[in-house]
């Protein structure tokens, strides 16, 4: 490898301040986009309009950055805005013709992502369309997702393994009498890669095995937690609901239908790498052409999955940078007031929540006297989370 190649390779992780800045810029945009989408989720508003507003905001804000640089910098939507309601688990981002509207009391899951130069920040959040505190099972399932996310934040750290996180989040969900939804993966993020090879399984079972992996300094992860009051085994009810796809870059096939070739060429030009919504394509031709592309594995679909009617599903996802001085959660949003029916008093969960997320490494020179209770060599700076309050510790 030439020294130029090595430098190129080296500069693409968090050791480069410019890379950290790009992650944080993408995060700032997606956090504000999430805020906007939450404010637009009102009874009788159309879901598709809200999804479109989220995507437009991300396109507009990211488009304003890095305008006057020599090298063209790709930027924009890294994951289309999805708004999945009640027992719908994920990926609901309907076409323009869809008439679905919000109703008072809906539990709404918002999922979205932005990238600057391929450095991706994703976020998902759960919000109930009501005034006053959220109570009952809805509060339990949101608190389960939030507490599991807070535990995961403290366990996705250098030296820990992916299995540690999988086991812990299942234990947290069980404490709230909820289940972690199967089939959800937390991925390592790399430049232009939203689904890196290092993953954390949501639920370990014999059917889904992943390689054991250890988290390392300067890595970035999208930690994805989905909880349910049901059995946590969601079903695909209708393939026609699928609207989000990602180009499978390693696959080739000579498409037979003209409509498929037309649509695939449009996708390759507009969305060569990141997931996209079929809303962004010429709609009439899209439906027809997408089927052949999916059948021959040229596109990876993100299906709309459902738990049983009456089940409630919550979703929290955040992006975390494993910096040398500790974990930096760059995407989040504060929750509504929750009044769950369960109180977590499991000592192991409490111990996880009491962990800090920042570590100060011992410097040279004089040894400072440690405050009472400090571990030698590191002091926790993050707010430890009180297991009883169930409020998010970050804005």
Short mmCIF file of N, CA and C in Angstrom, two decimals, residues 1-75:
data_model
loop_
_atom_site.label_atom_id
_atom_site.label_comp_id
_atom_site.label_asym_id
_atom_site.label_seq_id
_atom_site.Cartn_x
_atom_site.Cartn_y
_atom_site.Cartn_z
N UNK A 1 0.85 -1.19 0.00
CA UNK A 1 0.00 0.00 0.00
C UNK A 1 0.89 1.24 0.00
N UNK A 2 0.65 2.15 -0.88
CA UNK A 2 1.48 3.36 -0.93
C UNK A 2 1.15 4.24 0.27
N UNK A 3 2.05 5.16 0.59
CA UNK A 3 1.81 5.98 1.78
C UNK A 3 0.57 6.85 1.60
N UNK A 4 0.26 7.23 0.35
CA UNK A 4 -0.96 7.99 0.08
C UNK A 4 -2.18 7.17 0.46
N UNK A 5 -2.18 5.91 0.01
CA UNK A 5 -3.30 5.01 0.32
C UNK A 5 -3.45 4.86 1.82
N UNK A 6 -2.31 4.69 2.47
CA UNK A 6 -2.36 4.49 3.93
C UNK A 6 -2.95 5.72 4.60
N UNK A 7 -2.53 6.90 4.12
CA UNK A 7 -3.03 8.13 4.73
C UNK A 7 -4.54 8.23 4.50
N UNK A 8 -4.95 7.90 3.29
CA UNK A 8 -6.38 7.93 2.94
C UNK A 8 -7.14 6.99 3.89
N UNK A 9 -6.60 5.77 4.04
CA UNK A 9 -7.22 4.75 4.89
C UNK A 9 -7.30 5.26 6.33
N UNK A 10 -6.19 5.83 6.81
CA UNK A 10 -6.09 6.23 8.21
C UNK A 10 -7.03 7.38 8.54
N UNK A 11 -7.22 8.27 7.59
CA UNK A 11 -7.99 9.47 7.91
C UNK A 11 -9.50 9.23 7.99
N UNK A 12 -9.92 8.02 7.65
CA UNK A 12 -11.36 7.82 7.56
C UNK A 12 -12.01 7.36 8.86
N UNK A 13 -11.26 7.35 9.96
CA UNK A 13 -11.94 7.02 11.22
C UNK A 13 -11.85 8.20 12.18
N UNK A 14 -12.25 7.96 13.43
CA UNK A 14 -12.40 9.08 14.38
C UNK A 14 -11.08 9.68 14.82
N UNK A 15 -9.94 9.11 14.37
CA UNK A 15 -8.66 9.74 14.71
C UNK A 15 -8.52 11.06 13.95
N UNK A 16 -9.34 11.24 12.90
CA UNK A 16 -9.31 12.50 12.15
C UNK A 16 -10.37 13.45 12.68
N UNK A 17 -9.97 14.64 13.17
CA UNK A 17 -10.96 15.60 13.69
C UNK A 17 -12.01 15.97 12.64
N UNK A 18 -11.60 15.97 11.37
CA UNK A 18 -12.55 16.34 10.31
C UNK A 18 -13.68 15.31 10.21
N UNK A 19 -13.32 14.04 10.40
CA UNK A 19 -14.33 12.97 10.36
C UNK A 19 -15.30 13.13 11.53
N UNK A 20 -14.76 13.41 12.71
CA UNK A 20 -15.62 13.60 13.90
C UNK A 20 -16.58 14.76 13.64
N UNK A 21 -16.06 15.84 13.05
CA UNK A 21 -16.91 17.00 12.75
C UNK A 21 -18.04 16.62 11.80
N UNK A 22 -17.73 15.82 10.78
CA UNK A 22 -18.77 15.43 9.82
C UNK A 22 -19.84 14.56 10.48
N UNK A 23 -19.42 13.63 11.34
CA UNK A 23 -20.42 12.84 12.08
C UNK A 23 -21.32 13.76 12.91
N UNK A 24 -20.67 14.70 13.60
CA UNK A 24 -21.45 15.57 14.50
C UNK A 24 -22.35 16.53 13.73
N UNK A 25 -21.89 16.97 12.55
CA UNK A 25 -22.74 17.84 11.71
C UNK A 25 -23.97 17.07 11.23
N UNK A 26 -23.75 15.83 10.79
CA UNK A 26 -24.88 14.98 10.36
C UNK A 26 -25.84 14.75 11.52
N UNK A 27 -25.27 14.55 12.71
CA UNK A 27 -26.09 14.30 13.91
C UNK A 27 -26.93 15.53 14.26
N UNK A 28 -26.33 16.69 14.17
CA UNK A 28 -27.05 17.92 14.51
C UNK A 28 -28.25 18.09 13.57
N UNK A 29 -28.04 17.80 12.29
CA UNK A 29 -29.14 17.92 11.32
C UNK A 29 -30.23 16.91 11.62
N UNK A 30 -29.84 15.66 11.87
CA UNK A 30 -30.87 14.62 12.06
C UNK A 30 -31.61 14.82 13.39
N UNK A 31 -30.93 15.33 14.41
CA UNK A 31 -31.62 15.63 15.68
C UNK A 31 -32.68 16.72 15.49
N UNK A 32 -32.33 17.74 14.69
CA UNK A 32 -33.30 18.82 14.44
C UNK A 32 -34.44 18.33 13.54
N UNK A 33 -34.10 17.46 12.58
CA UNK A 33 -35.13 16.90 11.70
C UNK A 33 -36.11 16.07 12.53
N UNK A 34 -35.59 15.33 13.50
CA UNK A 34 -36.44 14.52 14.37
C UNK A 34 -37.39 15.43 15.17
N UNK A 35 -36.84 16.50 15.70
CA UNK A 35 -37.64 17.49 16.44
C UNK A 35 -38.79 18.01 15.56
N UNK A 36 -38.46 18.33 14.31
CA UNK A 36 -39.46 18.84 13.36
C UNK A 36 -40.54 17.78 13.12
N UNK A 37 -40.12 16.54 12.87
CA UNK A 37 -41.08 15.47 12.56
C UNK A 37 -42.01 15.23 13.75
N UNK A 38 -41.45 15.23 14.97
CA UNK A 38 -42.30 15.03 16.16
C UNK A 38 -43.37 16.13 16.21
N UNK A 39 -42.97 17.36 15.92
CA UNK A 39 -43.94 18.48 16.01
C UNK A 39 -45.02 18.37 14.93
N UNK A 40 -44.73 17.66 13.84
CA UNK A 40 -45.70 17.51 12.74
C UNK A 40 -46.64 16.31 12.94
N UNK A 41 -46.30 15.42 13.86
CA UNK A 41 -47.15 14.24 14.09
C UNK A 41 -48.36 14.66 14.93
N UNK A 42 -49.46 14.96 14.23
CA UNK A 42 -50.67 15.41 14.93
C UNK A 42 -51.84 14.59 14.41
N UNK A 43 -52.89 14.43 15.22
CA UNK A 43 -54.06 13.71 14.73
C UNK A 43 -54.56 14.28 13.41
N UNK A 44 -54.87 13.37 12.49
CA UNK A 44 -55.41 13.68 11.14
C UNK A 44 -54.35 14.16 10.13
N UNK A 45 -53.10 14.37 10.58
CA UNK A 45 -52.04 14.68 9.60
C UNK A 45 -51.72 13.40 8.82
N UNK A 46 -51.35 13.55 7.54
CA UNK A 46 -51.02 12.37 6.74
C UNK A 46 -49.58 11.93 7.02
N UNK A 47 -49.43 10.64 7.21
CA UNK A 47 -48.11 10.09 7.53
C UNK A 47 -47.11 10.42 6.41
N UNK A 48 -47.55 10.28 5.16
CA UNK A 48 -46.62 10.51 4.05
C UNK A 48 -46.10 11.95 4.04
N UNK A 49 -46.97 12.90 4.39
CA UNK A 49 -46.54 14.31 4.40
C UNK A 49 -45.45 14.53 5.44
N UNK A 50 -45.62 13.87 6.60
CA UNK A 50 -44.63 14.01 7.68
C UNK A 50 -43.30 13.39 7.27
N UNK A 51 -43.35 12.22 6.63
CA UNK A 51 -42.11 11.57 6.16
C UNK A 51 -41.39 12.48 5.17
N UNK A 52 -42.17 13.07 4.28
CA UNK A 52 -41.59 13.93 3.24
C UNK A 52 -40.94 15.17 3.86
N UNK A 53 -41.59 15.73 4.91
CA UNK A 53 -41.02 16.91 5.58
C UNK A 53 -39.67 16.57 6.22
N UNK A 54 -39.59 15.39 6.82
CA UNK A 54 -38.32 14.96 7.44
C UNK A 54 -37.21 14.86 6.41
N UNK A 55 -37.51 14.19 5.29
CA UNK A 55 -36.50 14.03 4.23
C UNK A 55 -36.10 15.37 3.63
N UNK A 56 -37.10 16.23 3.38
CA UNK A 56 -36.81 17.54 2.76
C UNK A 56 -35.90 18.36 3.66
N UNK A 57 -36.19 18.34 4.98
CA UNK A 57 -35.37 19.11 5.92
C UNK A 57 -33.91 18.63 5.87
N UNK A 58 -33.72 17.30 5.87
CA UNK A 58 -32.36 16.75 5.85
C UNK A 58 -31.65 17.13 4.54
N UNK A 59 -32.38 17.02 3.42
CA UNK A 59 -31.76 17.36 2.12
C UNK A 59 -31.33 18.83 2.10
N UNK A 60 -32.24 19.67 2.59
CA UNK A 60 -32.00 21.12 2.55
C UNK A 60 -30.83 21.51 3.46
N UNK A 61 -30.86 21.03 4.70
CA UNK A 61 -29.83 21.43 5.68
C UNK A 61 -28.46 20.87 5.31
N UNK A 62 -28.43 19.61 4.86
CA UNK A 62 -27.14 19.03 4.50
C UNK A 62 -26.61 19.66 3.22
N UNK A 63 -27.55 20.04 2.34
CA UNK A 63 -27.17 20.69 1.08
C UNK A 63 -26.49 22.03 1.29
N UNK A 64 -26.77 22.66 2.44
CA UNK A 64 -26.16 23.96 2.73
C UNK A 64 -24.72 23.85 3.23
N UNK A 65 -24.29 22.62 3.51
CA UNK A 65 -22.95 22.44 4.07
C UNK A 65 -21.95 22.07 2.98
N UNK A 66 -20.72 22.42 3.19
CA UNK A 66 -19.62 22.06 2.26
C UNK A 66 -19.96 22.43 0.82
N UNK A 67 -20.56 23.59 0.63
CA UNK A 67 -20.94 24.01 -0.73
C UNK A 67 -19.72 24.43 -1.54
N UNK A 68 -18.80 25.11 -0.89
CA UNK A 68 -17.72 25.74 -1.64
C UNK A 68 -16.38 25.01 -1.50
N UNK A 69 -16.45 23.68 -1.51
CA UNK A 69 -15.19 22.95 -1.40
C UNK A 69 -14.80 22.43 -2.78
N UNK A 70 -13.50 22.19 -2.97
CA UNK A 70 -13.02 21.76 -4.29
C UNK A 70 -13.58 20.38 -4.64
N UNK A 71 -13.42 19.43 -3.69
CA UNK A 71 -13.88 18.07 -3.97
C UNK A 71 -15.39 18.02 -3.70
N UNK A 72 -16.16 17.46 -4.62
CA UNK A 72 -17.61 17.37 -4.39
C UNK A 72 -17.87 16.44 -3.21
N UNK A 73 -18.59 16.93 -2.24
CA UNK A 73 -18.88 16.11 -1.07
C UNK A 73 -20.33 15.66 -1.12
N UNK A 74 -20.51 14.33 -1.14
CA UNK A 74 -21.87 13.77 -1.12
C UNK A 74 -22.48 14.06 0.25
N UNK A 75 -23.76 14.37 0.29
CA UNK A 75 -24.43 14.57 1.57
C UNK A 75 -25.93 14.49 1.37
#
